[in-house]
XYZ file of C-alpha atoms in Angstrom:
396
model
C 4.833 -7.742 -10.322
C 8.014 -9.047 -8.802
C 11.009 -9.471 -11.077
C 10.194 -12.989 -12.236
C 9.965 -15.987 -9.887
C 10.550 -15.462 -6.182
C 11.822 -18.989 -5.531
C 11.691 -20.736 -8.819
C 14.870 -22.340 -7.539
C 12.764 -24.654 -5.430
C 10.935 -26.047 -8.423
C 14.118 -27.133 -10.131
C 16.319 -28.150 -7.276
C 14.582 -30.535 -4.946
C 13.102 -33.321 -6.998
C 11.668 -35.261 -4.098
C 10.048 -32.142 -2.686
C 8.536 -31.330 -6.070
C 7.024 -34.799 -6.334
C 5.613 -34.602 -2.833
C 4.073 -31.192 -3.304
C 2.663 -31.724 -6.774
C 1.301 -35.231 -6.282
C -2.064 -33.923 -5.152
C -2.504 -31.539 -8.096
C -5.556 -31.682 -10.303
C -7.937 -29.654 -12.352
C -11.404 -28.295 -11.922
C -12.846 -27.246 -8.572
C -12.362 -28.761 -5.154
C -12.794 -27.969 -1.503
C -9.471 -27.004 0.039
C -10.382 -28.448 3.403
C -7.539 -26.430 4.861
C -8.853 -23.436 6.758
C -10.127 -24.112 10.270
C -13.803 -25.036 10.340
C -16.164 -22.684 12.165
C -13.654 -19.993 13.235
C -14.216 -18.590 16.694
C -15.555 -15.024 16.470
C -12.966 -12.559 17.747
C -14.828 -9.290 17.326
C -17.944 -7.597 16.004
C -19.505 -8.587 12.688
C -18.520 -6.426 9.724
C -20.998 -6.063 6.872
C -19.466 -5.420 3.449
C -22.604 -6.309 1.495
C -23.975 -3.440 -0.529
C -20.829 -1.321 -0.394
C -18.365 -3.853 -1.846
C -18.664 -6.013 -4.956
C -20.493 -9.284 -4.319
C -17.148 -10.963 -4.954
C -14.002 -9.019 -4.107
C -11.406 -10.239 -6.611
C -7.716 -9.925 -5.707
C -5.081 -10.503 -8.388
C -1.727 -11.488 -6.882
C 1.579 -11.290 -8.741
C 2.826 -14.811 -8.127
C 1.915 -18.290 -6.935
C 0.582 -18.671 -3.376
C 3.254 -18.028 -0.744
C 3.577 -16.673 2.783
C 4.378 -13.211 1.452
C 0.716 -13.148 0.392
C -0.532 -14.530 3.694
C -2.544 -11.465 4.618
C -5.000 -11.984 1.757
C -5.337 -15.766 2.181
C -6.005 -15.044 5.870
C -9.300 -13.467 4.760
C -10.668 -16.706 3.317
C -13.343 -18.484 5.301
C -13.565 -22.187 6.109
C -13.472 -24.757 3.295
C -12.657 -22.414 0.408
C -13.321 -23.734 -3.103
C -10.255 -24.177 -5.290
C -10.439 -23.853 -9.052
C -7.206 -25.588 -10.025
C -7.648 -24.919 -13.735
C -8.036 -21.168 -13.182
C -5.496 -21.064 -10.320
C -7.917 -19.299 -7.989
C -9.581 -19.854 -4.631
C -12.953 -18.493 -3.499
C -14.869 -18.390 -0.224
C -16.813 -16.070 2.015
C -14.655 -13.128 2.983
C -14.140 -13.380 6.747
C -13.335 -10.711 9.329
C -13.124 -11.224 13.089
C -14.001 -14.873 12.551
C -17.315 -14.030 10.855
C -18.532 -13.808 7.238
C -18.849 -10.260 5.905
C -21.659 -10.836 3.427
C -19.418 -10.885 0.328
C -17.155 -13.421 -1.326
C -13.395 -13.220 -1.796
C -11.589 -14.668 -4.796
C -7.781 -14.738 -4.804
C -6.139 -15.349 -8.164
C -2.567 -16.519 -8.637
C -0.243 -14.445 -10.794
C 3.062 -15.131 -12.490
C 2.688 -18.212 -14.711
C -1.088 -18.244 -14.160
C -1.376 -14.979 -16.111
C 1.479 -15.564 -18.533
C 3.876 -13.523 -16.376
C 1.875 -10.419 -17.217
C 2.265 -7.342 -15.069
C -0.604 -7.028 -12.610
C -1.213 -3.478 -13.853
C -1.820 -4.864 -17.326
C -4.032 -7.653 -16.020
C -6.161 -5.137 -14.113
C -6.384 -2.952 -17.196
C -7.679 -5.879 -19.268
C -9.939 -7.551 -16.709
C -12.310 -5.148 -15.001
C -13.623 -7.872 -12.682
C -10.447 -7.472 -10.603
C -11.112 -5.301 -7.567
C -7.590 -5.057 -6.146
C -4.207 -6.119 -7.466
C -0.663 -6.490 -6.167
C 1.223 -3.534 -7.642
C 4.615 -2.545 -6.231
C 5.391 1.166 -6.225
C 8.032 0.912 -8.937
C 5.563 -0.846 -11.239
C 2.957 1.818 -10.455
C 5.469 4.499 -11.472
C 6.403 2.641 -14.657
C 2.817 2.402 -15.924
C 1.363 5.547 -14.351
C 0.802 7.137 -17.743
C -1.310 4.463 -19.393
C -2.414 1.981 -16.700
C -2.628 4.090 -13.530
C -3.216 2.421 -10.176
C -3.521 3.750 -6.642
C -2.280 1.807 -3.636
C -4.610 1.734 -0.627
C -2.730 -0.632 1.693
C 0.902 -1.767 1.984
C 0.922 -5.120 3.739
C 4.729 -4.966 3.967
C 6.839 -1.884 4.557
C 9.984 -3.128 2.842
C 10.695 -5.275 -0.202
C 12.441 -8.605 0.479
C 14.376 -8.352 -2.822
C 18.059 -8.965 -2.106
C 21.453 -9.733 -3.581
C 22.990 -12.837 -1.979
C 26.502 -14.243 -1.833
C 28.633 -16.936 -0.234
C 30.167 -15.687 3.037
C 32.925 -18.303 2.837
C 34.135 -16.977 -0.524
C 33.630 -13.333 0.443
C 34.052 -13.239 4.243
C 34.702 -9.495 4.402
C 31.681 -8.466 2.300
C 28.771 -6.939 4.206
C 27.079 -4.754 1.574
C 26.187 -4.874 -2.095
C 28.749 -2.159 -2.776
C 31.506 -4.196 -1.104
C 30.344 -7.184 -3.107
C 30.634 -5.370 -6.424
C 34.269 -4.526 -5.779
C 35.151 -8.075 -4.761
C 33.286 -9.664 -7.660
C 35.140 -7.459 -10.098
C 38.485 -8.471 -8.606
C 37.538 -12.162 -8.487
C 35.951 -12.464 -11.930
C 32.515 -13.177 -10.480
C 29.112 -11.912 -11.583
C 25.744 -10.991 -10.103
C 23.128 -13.132 -11.824
C 19.675 -11.558 -12.117
C 16.572 -11.518 -14.290
C 17.352 -9.375 -17.309
C 15.528 -6.066 -17.468
C 15.193 -5.519 -13.717
C 14.883 -1.783 -13.071
C 16.532 -2.014 -9.649
C 19.696 -3.311 -11.335
C 19.850 -0.226 -13.542
C 19.647 1.777 -10.329
C 22.402 -0.220 -8.596
C 24.793 0.288 -11.485
C 23.889 3.929 -12.049
C 24.278 4.743 -8.357
C 27.680 3.068 -8.164
C 26.770 0.018 -6.088
C 27.714 -2.500 -8.772
C 30.095 -2.137 -11.734
C 28.336 -2.820 -15.038
C 30.977 -5.427 -15.840
C 29.778 -7.823 -13.120
C 26.173 -8.005 -14.320
C 24.793 -11.222 -15.795
C 21.143 -11.084 -16.825
C 20.868 -14.824 -17.484
C 19.198 -15.845 -14.217
C 16.239 -18.135 -14.861
C 15.198 -18.947 -11.299
C 17.148 -22.211 -11.119
C 19.978 -22.704 -8.601
C 22.297 -24.614 -10.935
C 24.563 -21.755 -12.036
C 24.954 -20.400 -8.523
C 25.759 -23.834 -7.122
C 28.149 -24.680 -9.951
C 30.056 -21.418 -9.435
C 30.922 -22.663 -5.917
C 30.584 -19.252 -4.314
C 32.337 -17.178 -6.964
C 29.101 -15.586 -8.204
C 26.312 -13.676 -6.504
C 22.596 -13.773 -7.332
C 19.327 -11.957 -6.868
C 16.736 -13.473 -4.567
C 14.171 -12.814 -1.871
C 15.117 -12.744 1.787
C 11.862 -14.510 2.605
C 12.815 -17.575 0.563
C 16.312 -18.276 -0.787
C 18.344 -18.058 2.441
C 16.234 -20.833 3.964
C 15.759 -22.824 0.753
C 19.418 -22.883 -0.282
C 20.609 -23.879 3.173
C 17.916 -26.439 3.956
C 16.347 -27.709 0.742
C 19.066 -27.559 -1.905
C 21.401 -30.377 -0.941
C 24.024 -29.332 -3.476
C 24.479 -26.066 -1.561
C 23.360 -26.742 2.010
C 25.024 -23.842 3.814
C 24.243 -20.273 4.896
C 24.153 -17.272 2.599
C 24.724 -13.606 3.305
C 22.713 -10.866 1.642
C 21.693 -7.244 1.650
C 18.217 -5.989 0.835
C 18.074 -3.821 -2.273
C 15.722 -1.568 -0.280
C 18.631 -0.626 1.961
C 20.521 0.880 -0.980
C 17.884 3.508 -1.765
C 15.634 1.656 -4.237
C 12.743 1.098 -1.870
C 9.312 0.527 -3.399
C 6.424 -0.625 -1.269
C 6.113 -4.230 -2.416
C 2.892 -5.767 -3.675
C 0.613 -3.026 -2.396
C -3.120 -3.642 -2.556
C -4.051 -1.303 -5.388
C -7.114 -0.296 -7.376
C -7.428 1.193 -10.817
C -7.139 4.933 -10.228
C -10.278 5.510 -12.262
C -12.216 3.295 -9.826
C -10.920 4.836 -6.607
C -13.890 7.142 -6.080
C -16.544 4.510 -6.762
C -14.786 1.932 -4.567
C -14.191 4.332 -1.677
C -17.283 3.280 0.364
C -16.078 -0.324 0.110
C -12.438 0.505 0.840
C -13.404 2.465 3.939
C -14.669 -0.794 5.468
C -12.438 -3.300 3.676
C -8.988 -1.799 4.214
C -9.159 -2.058 8.030
C -10.235 -5.689 7.564
C -7.102 -6.242 5.461
C -4.988 -4.520 8.099
C -6.269 -6.841 10.795
C -5.793 -9.901 8.596
C -2.169 -8.892 8.013
C -1.540 -8.569 11.758
C -3.327 -11.847 12.507
C -1.386 -13.745 9.857
C 2.070 -12.545 10.858
C 1.384 -13.234 14.522
C -0.139 -16.687 13.936
C 0.582 -17.911 10.390
C 0.404 -21.707 10.699
C -3.163 -22.379 9.510
C -2.965 -19.985 6.581
C 0.452 -21.311 5.577
C -1.087 -24.801 5.533
C -3.764 -23.500 3.174
C -1.114 -21.898 0.966
C 0.703 -25.239 0.674
C -2.552 -26.984 -0.275
C -3.234 -24.368 -2.945
C 0.231 -24.905 -4.398
C -0.435 -28.638 -4.510
C -3.790 -28.172 -6.221
C -2.531 -25.683 -8.817
C 0.232 -28.146 -9.709
C 2.074 -25.876 -12.150
C 5.646 -26.795 -11.254
C 5.917 -24.354 -8.354
C 6.676 -25.978 -5.016
C 6.312 -24.558 -1.532
C 6.208 -26.178 1.875
C 5.223 -25.116 5.375
C 8.855 -24.869 6.500
C 9.572 -22.216 3.870
C 6.401 -20.376 4.875
C 7.404 -20.406 8.532
C 10.883 -19.139 7.690
C 9.397 -16.416 5.487
C 7.280 -15.007 8.318
C 10.303 -15.065 10.643
C 12.261 -13.038 8.095
C 9.390 -10.587 7.713
C 9.667 -9.818 11.405
C 13.439 -10.023 11.821
C 14.217 -7.811 8.807
C 11.387 -5.370 9.566
C 9.693 -6.203 6.277
C 6.406 -6.418 8.178
C 6.263 -3.454 10.527
C 4.238 -0.432 11.551
C 7.135 1.705 10.236
C 6.883 4.116 13.139
C 3.279 5.005 12.328
C 1.642 3.015 15.100
C -0.406 1.137 12.518
C 0.183 -1.207 9.627
C -0.200 -0.370 5.960
C 0.759 3.299 5.694
C 2.844 4.650 2.798
C 5.099 7.688 3.177
C 4.665 10.388 0.531
C 8.297 11.512 0.737
C 9.585 7.986 0.250
C 7.323 7.575 -2.789
C 8.379 10.987 -4.137
C 12.044 10.056 -3.763
C 11.457 6.817 -5.660
C 9.662 8.711 -8.438
C 12.707 10.956 -8.857
C 15.007 7.939 -9.005
C 12.862 5.552 -11.039
C 11.157 7.801 -13.594
C 14.340 8.495 -15.611
C 15.201 4.766 -15.614
C 11.763 3.783 -16.877
C 11.843 6.606 -19.400
C 14.983 5.142 -20.962
C 13.557 1.616 -21.036
C 10.253 2.429 -22.709
C 8.138 3.014 -19.614
C 5.010 5.129 -19.645
C 5.502 7.479 -16.707
C 2.853 10.142 -16.235
C 4.075 13.698 -16.749
C 4.249 15.550 -13.434
C 3.698 12.345 -11.451
C 3.401 12.854 -7.679
C 3.104 10.552 -4.682
C -0.583 11.369 -4.279
C -1.196 9.963 -7.750
C 0.114 6.589 -6.586
C -0.789 6.054 -2.930
C -3.391 6.996 -0.344
C -3.621 6.291 3.376
C -7.169 7.629 3.704
C -8.786 4.244 4.412
C -6.386 2.990 7.103
C -7.461 2.478 10.704
C -4.759 4.051 12.923
C -5.583 1.630 15.752
C -4.573 -1.566 13.891
C -0.893 -2.482 13.986
C 1.726 -5.050 14.932
C 2.895 -3.128 17.979
C 6.565 -3.408 17.079
């Protein structure tokens, strides 16, 4: 699960936007009426019946957003929304055709009491796949092991952001740490974030500039008038703060945490390791479908982003999200190479060396903080590329 809300700032900063986006909320079930009716077939029919569960259940780690677009892309026309359960269900579509099974996508974050997805999967065996980032998989590899089968994004959008007017000469997190220390500023973040332990231990940020009081709201950052820095997601805050938070209303600069050496694969589609063998016949057919959905969404996200906005409205839990943020998020995915083939010629692959390097870095940190890291953990315990179709990619 991501380190607390991705853009909780939006929920607390733009009152008029919140009213507009939550006005349509309700409870119970409803037709979304958002996905295009009768999609035009774009390829051969794919039959998942018999090899996959009758309903493939995907547990996400947060509210609906464009970062999850690949999975919402798989929903067929007129999906049914259960606003009370914060889930959406329809036929699972591939190439514009039903596959013979259903897909249910469940919201995470507040919908599951901010539980880790690993824990949710461990408790609820009806979940087929869950969003588990590599660092979370390392942390719980000893008692709630999961195996990633598809990485929809190659790089995490987690970032540290700052005001370029206050710190015009800062270009990296390491530069920022030095300037914050001299200026009496802090980096505000969600307390307990493992990546922050890495940044301090590796010398990127002095321990004295850390402030673990971030709660997702923009107020402290805005009130500091550029003196302080803050965690965020490159797919959200840069656009939101400049365009939707009137009290700020100007550009931000940032560096991705992934570019410092802490580089998990974010929100990988993962199964319980114990179920990998039994689900393999399904995954052999389903993972290429997910690959294609990822490519289709990033290249043409508008309809699915509209559905995501309608889901946010229906769930009505204080989270707000609009199509402009979704559009900006997809642009950032491409511009920052968050969504990429990573030199493999196809989307979704995970590099064993990169995972091994993260294990070496993260395991000691989790060990100190009460994690349950498996003894002798290796990359092959955490990820597999065996189900990927090497012909499906973005082409960039």
